[in-house]
mmCIF file of C-alpha atoms in Angstrom:
data_model
loop_
_atom_site.group_PDB
_atom_site.id
_atom_site.type_symbol
_atom_site.label_atom_id
_atom_site.label_comp_id
_atom_site.label_asym_id
_atom_site.label_seq_id
_atom_site.Cartn_x
_atom_site.Cartn_y
_atom_site.Cartn_z
ATOM 1 C CA MET A 1 105.117 126.949 99.254
ATOM 2 C CA ASP A 2 106.516 130.270 100.484
ATOM 3 C CA LYS A 3 106.831 128.911 104.044
ATOM 4 C CA ALA A 4 108.681 125.855 102.768
ATOM 5 C CA LEU A 5 111.113 128.056 100.823
ATOM 6 C CA GLU A 6 111.686 130.213 103.914
ATOM 7 C CA LYS A 7 112.512 127.101 105.951
ATOM 8 C CA VAL A 8 114.992 125.985 103.284
ATOM 9 C CA GLU A 9 116.682 129.386 103.381
ATOM 10 C CA ASP A 10 116.778 129.256 107.200
ATOM 11 C CA LEU A 11 118.784 126.059 106.816
ATOM 12 C CA GLY A 12 121.298 127.882 104.636
ATOM 13 C CA LEU A 13 120.163 126.625 101.236
ATOM 14 C CA TRP A 14 119.203 128.865 98.345
ATOM 15 C CA LEU A 15 117.167 127.571 95.452
ATOM 16 C CA ASP A 16 117.909 130.236 92.871
ATOM 17 C CA ASN A 17 116.965 127.983 89.985
ATOM 18 C CA LEU A 18 113.751 126.579 91.451
ATOM 19 C CA GLN A 19 111.077 126.298 88.825
ATOM 20 C CA ILE A 20 107.535 125.040 89.462
ATOM 21 C CA ILE A 21 106.513 122.979 86.456
ATOM 22 C CA ALA A 22 103.038 121.955 87.581
ATOM 23 C CA GLU A 23 100.929 122.012 90.680
ATOM 24 C CA ASP A 24 99.748 118.823 92.355
ATOM 25 C CA LEU A 25 96.055 119.509 92.762
ATOM 26 C CA ASN A 26 95.928 117.534 96.007
ATOM 27 C CA ALA A 27 99.227 118.693 97.510
ATOM 28 C CA GLU A 28 97.747 121.655 99.342
ATOM 29 C CA ILE A 29 95.259 119.546 101.253
ATOM 30 C CA THR A 30 96.370 116.437 103.094
ATOM 31 C CA CYS A 31 94.776 114.570 105.941
ATOM 32 C CA THR A 32 96.080 115.988 109.194
ATOM 33 C CA GLU A 33 93.982 114.009 111.681
ATOM 34 C CA LYS A 34 93.569 110.283 112.153
ATOM 35 C CA PRO A 35 90.578 109.243 110.027
ATOM 36 C CA SER A 36 87.845 106.941 111.318
ATOM 37 C CA TRP A 37 88.283 104.945 108.085
ATOM 38 C CA GLN A 38 90.402 105.212 104.958
ATOM 39 C CA MET A 39 90.577 103.939 101.393
ATOM 40 C CA LEU A 40 93.067 102.840 98.778
ATOM 41 C CA TYR A 41 91.909 104.929 95.819
ATOM 42 C CA THR A 42 93.609 106.481 92.813
ATOM 43 C CA SER A 43 93.080 107.467 89.180
ATOM 44 C CA PHE A 44 95.387 108.193 86.269
ATOM 45 C CA VAL A 45 95.220 111.954 86.963
ATOM 46 C CA GLN A 46 96.291 111.776 90.624
ATOM 47 C CA SER A 47 99.837 112.361 91.710
ATOM 48 C CA CYS A 48 99.152 112.320 95.443
ATOM 49 C CA SER A 49 99.105 109.442 97.895
ATOM 50 C CA PRO A 50 96.615 106.696 96.972
ATOM 51 C CA LEU A 51 95.633 106.379 100.635
ATOM 52 C CA HIS A 52 92.719 108.720 101.402
ATOM 53 C CA SER A 53 90.722 109.652 104.472
ATOM 54 C CA GLY A 54 87.237 108.182 104.447
ATOM 55 C CA ASP A 55 86.059 111.220 106.402
ATOM 56 C CA THR A 56 87.322 113.939 104.037
ATOM 57 C CA LEU A 57 88.788 112.194 100.957
ATOM 58 C CA ALA A 58 92.025 114.088 101.644
ATOM 59 C CA PRO A 59 95.165 112.124 100.767
ATOM 60 C CA ILE A 60 97.110 110.629 103.665
ATOM 61 C CA PRO A 61 100.880 110.957 103.227
ATOM 62 C CA LEU A 62 102.377 107.454 103.211
ATOM 63 C CA TYR A 63 105.544 108.679 104.900
ATOM 64 C CA LYS A 64 103.475 109.696 107.925
ATOM 65 C CA GLN A 65 101.161 106.739 108.356
ATOM 66 C CA LEU A 66 103.567 104.028 107.218
ATOM 67 C CA LYS A 67 106.846 105.467 108.483
ATOM 68 C CA ASP A 68 107.695 102.250 110.336
ATOM 69 C CA VAL A 69 107.018 100.036 107.279
ATOM 70 C CA PRO A 70 108.734 101.726 104.307
ATOM 71 C CA HIS A 71 108.595 98.506 102.252
ATOM 72 C CA LEU A 72 104.780 98.635 102.426
ATOM 73 C CA ALA A 73 104.743 102.280 101.295
ATOM 74 C CA LYS A 74 106.962 101.368 98.318
ATOM 75 C CA ASP A 75 104.689 98.459 97.408
ATOM 76 C CA ILE A 76 101.658 100.780 97.555
ATOM 77 C CA ILE A 77 103.369 103.212 95.184
ATOM 78 C CA LYS A 78 104.137 100.363 92.749
ATOM 79 C CA TRP A 79 100.491 99.254 92.923
ATOM 80 C CA GLN A 80 99.392 102.857 92.263
ATOM 81 C CA GLU A 81 101.691 103.127 89.233
ATOM 82 C CA ASN A 82 100.232 99.912 87.807
ATOM 83 C CA TRP A 83 96.639 100.983 88.525
ATOM 84 C CA GLN A 84 97.214 104.350 86.869
ATOM 85 C CA ALA A 85 98.817 102.742 83.831
ATOM 86 C CA TYR A 86 95.796 100.479 83.356
ATOM 87 C CA ASP A 87 93.435 103.424 83.875
ATOM 88 C CA GLN A 88 95.317 105.458 81.276
ATOM 89 C CA LEU A 89 95.136 102.561 78.811
ATOM 90 C CA GLN A 90 91.416 101.994 79.304
ATOM 91 C CA MET A 91 90.784 105.704 78.777
ATOM 92 C CA ASN A 92 92.948 106.204 75.689
ATOM 93 C CA ALA A 93 93.897 102.942 73.971
ATOM 94 C CA ALA A 94 91.504 100.993 71.786
ATOM 95 C CA ALA A 95 93.857 98.016 71.438
ATOM 96 C CA LEU A 96 94.202 97.231 75.155
ATOM 97 C CA GLU A 97 91.073 98.889 76.507
ATOM 98 C CA LYS A 98 89.238 95.691 77.507
ATOM 99 C CA LEU A 99 92.257 94.113 79.184
ATOM 100 C CA ALA A 100 93.096 97.306 81.080
ATOM 101 C CA LEU A 101 89.495 97.854 82.148
ATOM 102 C CA ALA A 102 89.251 94.296 83.455
ATOM 103 C CA GLU A 103 92.356 94.840 85.601
ATOM 104 C CA ILE A 104 90.885 97.830 87.462
ATOM 105 C CA SER A 105 87.272 96.672 87.653
ATOM 106 C CA ASN A 106 87.360 92.919 88.249
ATOM 107 C CA VAL A 107 88.001 91.108 91.537
ATOM 108 C CA ASP A 108 89.669 88.172 89.774
ATOM 109 C CA THR A 109 92.674 90.106 88.447
ATOM 110 C CA ARG A 110 96.260 90.247 89.705
ATOM 111 C CA LEU A 111 95.988 94.016 90.187
ATOM 112 C CA PHE A 112 92.912 93.675 92.401
ATOM 113 C CA LYS A 113 94.452 90.850 94.419
ATOM 114 C CA HIS A 114 97.626 92.868 94.947
ATOM 115 C CA GLY A 115 95.727 96.019 95.956
ATOM 116 C CA TYR A 116 93.320 94.101 98.173
ATOM 117 C CA ALA A 117 96.232 92.440 99.984
ATOM 118 C CA LEU A 118 97.813 95.886 100.438
ATOM 119 C CA ARG A 119 94.506 97.136 101.855
ATOM 120 C CA GLN A 120 94.604 94.373 104.450
ATOM 121 C CA GLN A 121 98.224 95.125 105.363
ATOM 122 C CA ILE A 122 97.503 98.853 105.687
ATOM 123 C CA GLU A 123 94.593 98.090 108.000
ATOM 124 C CA GLU A 124 96.732 95.764 110.136
ATOM 125 C CA VAL A 125 99.555 98.301 110.436
ATOM 126 C CA SER A 126 97.395 101.391 110.980
ATOM 127 C CA GLY A 127 94.529 99.890 112.976
ATOM 128 C CA ILE A 128 92.169 101.933 110.771
ATOM 129 C CA PRO A 129 89.431 100.243 108.715
ATOM 130 C CA THR A 130 90.760 100.408 105.151
ATOM 131 C CA TYR A 131 88.702 99.994 101.983
ATOM 132 C CA TYR A 132 89.667 99.236 98.383
ATOM 133 C CA TYR A 133 88.102 101.151 95.486
ATOM 134 C CA LEU A 134 86.843 98.960 92.644
ATOM 135 C CA TYR A 135 86.356 100.999 89.465
ATOM 136 C CA ARG A 136 83.119 100.520 87.511
ATOM 137 C CA VAL A 137 82.281 101.528 83.943
ATOM 138 C CA GLY A 138 79.784 100.119 81.436
ATOM 139 C CA GLY A 139 76.730 98.584 83.040
ATOM 140 C CA GLU A 140 73.356 97.743 81.501
ATOM 141 C CA ASP A 141 71.211 100.535 82.937
ATOM 142 C CA LEU A 142 70.808 102.624 86.075
ATOM 143 C CA VAL A 143 68.270 100.314 87.746
ATOM 144 C CA THR A 144 70.482 97.254 87.259
ATOM 145 C CA GLU A 145 73.497 99.165 88.529
ATOM 146 C CA GLU A 146 71.738 100.368 91.666
ATOM 147 C CA ASN A 147 70.771 96.774 92.493
ATOM 148 C CA ARG A 148 74.263 95.313 92.178
ATOM 149 C CA HIS A 149 75.633 93.364 95.130
ATOM 150 C CA CYS A 150 79.151 93.276 96.516
ATOM 151 C CA PRO A 151 81.228 91.165 94.102
ATOM 152 C CA LEU A 152 82.957 89.360 96.979
ATOM 153 C CA CYS A 153 80.209 88.488 99.484
ATOM 154 C CA GLN A 154 77.163 89.074 97.232
ATOM 155 C CA LYS A 155 75.421 91.165 99.933
ATOM 156 C CA PRO A 156 73.603 94.446 99.150
ATOM 157 C CA TRP A 157 75.992 97.382 99.408
ATOM 158 C CA LYS A 158 74.282 100.411 97.836
ATOM 159 C CA LEU A 159 74.697 103.531 99.960
ATOM 160 C CA GLN A 160 71.721 105.726 100.804
ATOM 161 C CA GLN A 161 73.778 108.744 99.814
ATOM 162 C CA ASN A 162 76.756 109.040 97.467
ATOM 163 C CA LEU A 163 80.107 109.771 99.147
ATOM 164 C CA PHE A 164 82.250 112.589 97.758
ATOM 165 C CA GLY A 165 80.483 112.479 94.396
ATOM 166 C CA VAL A 166 82.290 109.223 93.576
ATOM 167 C CA PHE A 167 81.281 106.286 95.753
ATOM 168 C CA ASP A 168 77.804 104.762 95.521
ATOM 169 C CA PHE A 169 78.613 101.387 97.062
ATOM 170 C CA LYS A 170 80.341 100.404 100.290
ATOM 171 C CA CYS A 171 80.655 96.919 101.762
ATOM 172 C CA ASP A 172 81.737 97.077 105.390
ATOM 173 C CA HIS A 173 82.170 93.298 105.491
ATOM 174 C CA CYS A 174 84.582 93.082 102.533
ATOM 175 C CA ARG A 175 85.954 96.631 102.815
ATOM 176 C CA LEU A 176 85.119 97.484 99.200
ATOM 177 C CA LEU A 177 83.947 100.738 97.595
ATOM 178 C CA SER A 178 82.659 101.284 94.087
ATOM 179 C CA ASN A 179 80.644 103.607 91.905
ATOM 180 C CA ILE A 180 77.591 103.302 89.712
ATOM 181 C CA ALA A 181 78.965 102.586 86.244
ATOM 182 C CA TRP A 182 80.063 105.872 84.725
ATOM 183 C CA ASP A 183 78.266 105.081 81.455
ATOM 184 C CA VAL A 184 74.802 104.958 83.068
ATOM 185 C CA GLN A 185 75.087 107.748 85.646
ATOM 186 C CA SER A 186 72.616 110.556 85.113
#
C-alpha cells in the first residue's frame, strides 16, 4: 500500500483524504506466475477475482489474464455477483434458502450453466485448463459423500488428498471441483 501511494505521489497526485475502510483479505496475494491449471471459484465473503490458480489458490487478476477480452471479464464479474448473492441467501435467508442453494450446487441451474460456459471461454482464451467449483452442502453421511461421482459424467472423482482444505473432488474430464458436503465433514 505504501509503495502504491508513493507511486501516486511521484505522478503528482496527493491523496490527503484517503481512508481505508476495509482490507481485502486476498488483495495482498495474487497469482504472479502462469498456473498449470485454474478454477472459477468464489464465495459470498470474497471480494477478489473469482479466477484462482490451481497451484496456489491465489486469485488471478482478470485485468491481467483477460486484458484482450474485457467483455469476458465483465461477464465473469456479473456471474460472481450472482453466485455471491445466492450464497448469501442460502446462508442467511430461510425463505429462499432452498432455491439459492440449488442455484450454486446443482448442474441443472442457469447459474451453473452460465458459469460453466464462462469456464470454457476462459480456458479457450487462456489456454490453461480451467475448472468450475460446484458447492456442496447437506449430504446423507460421510461414506455416501466420499463415494459420490461427478454429476456430469458419473465417473469417480474423489481426490486422494484434499486440495487447499476445500476441494475433495476433481473431475479432469468435465473440469469440475467440489467438496464433501459441509454438513457431514468431520
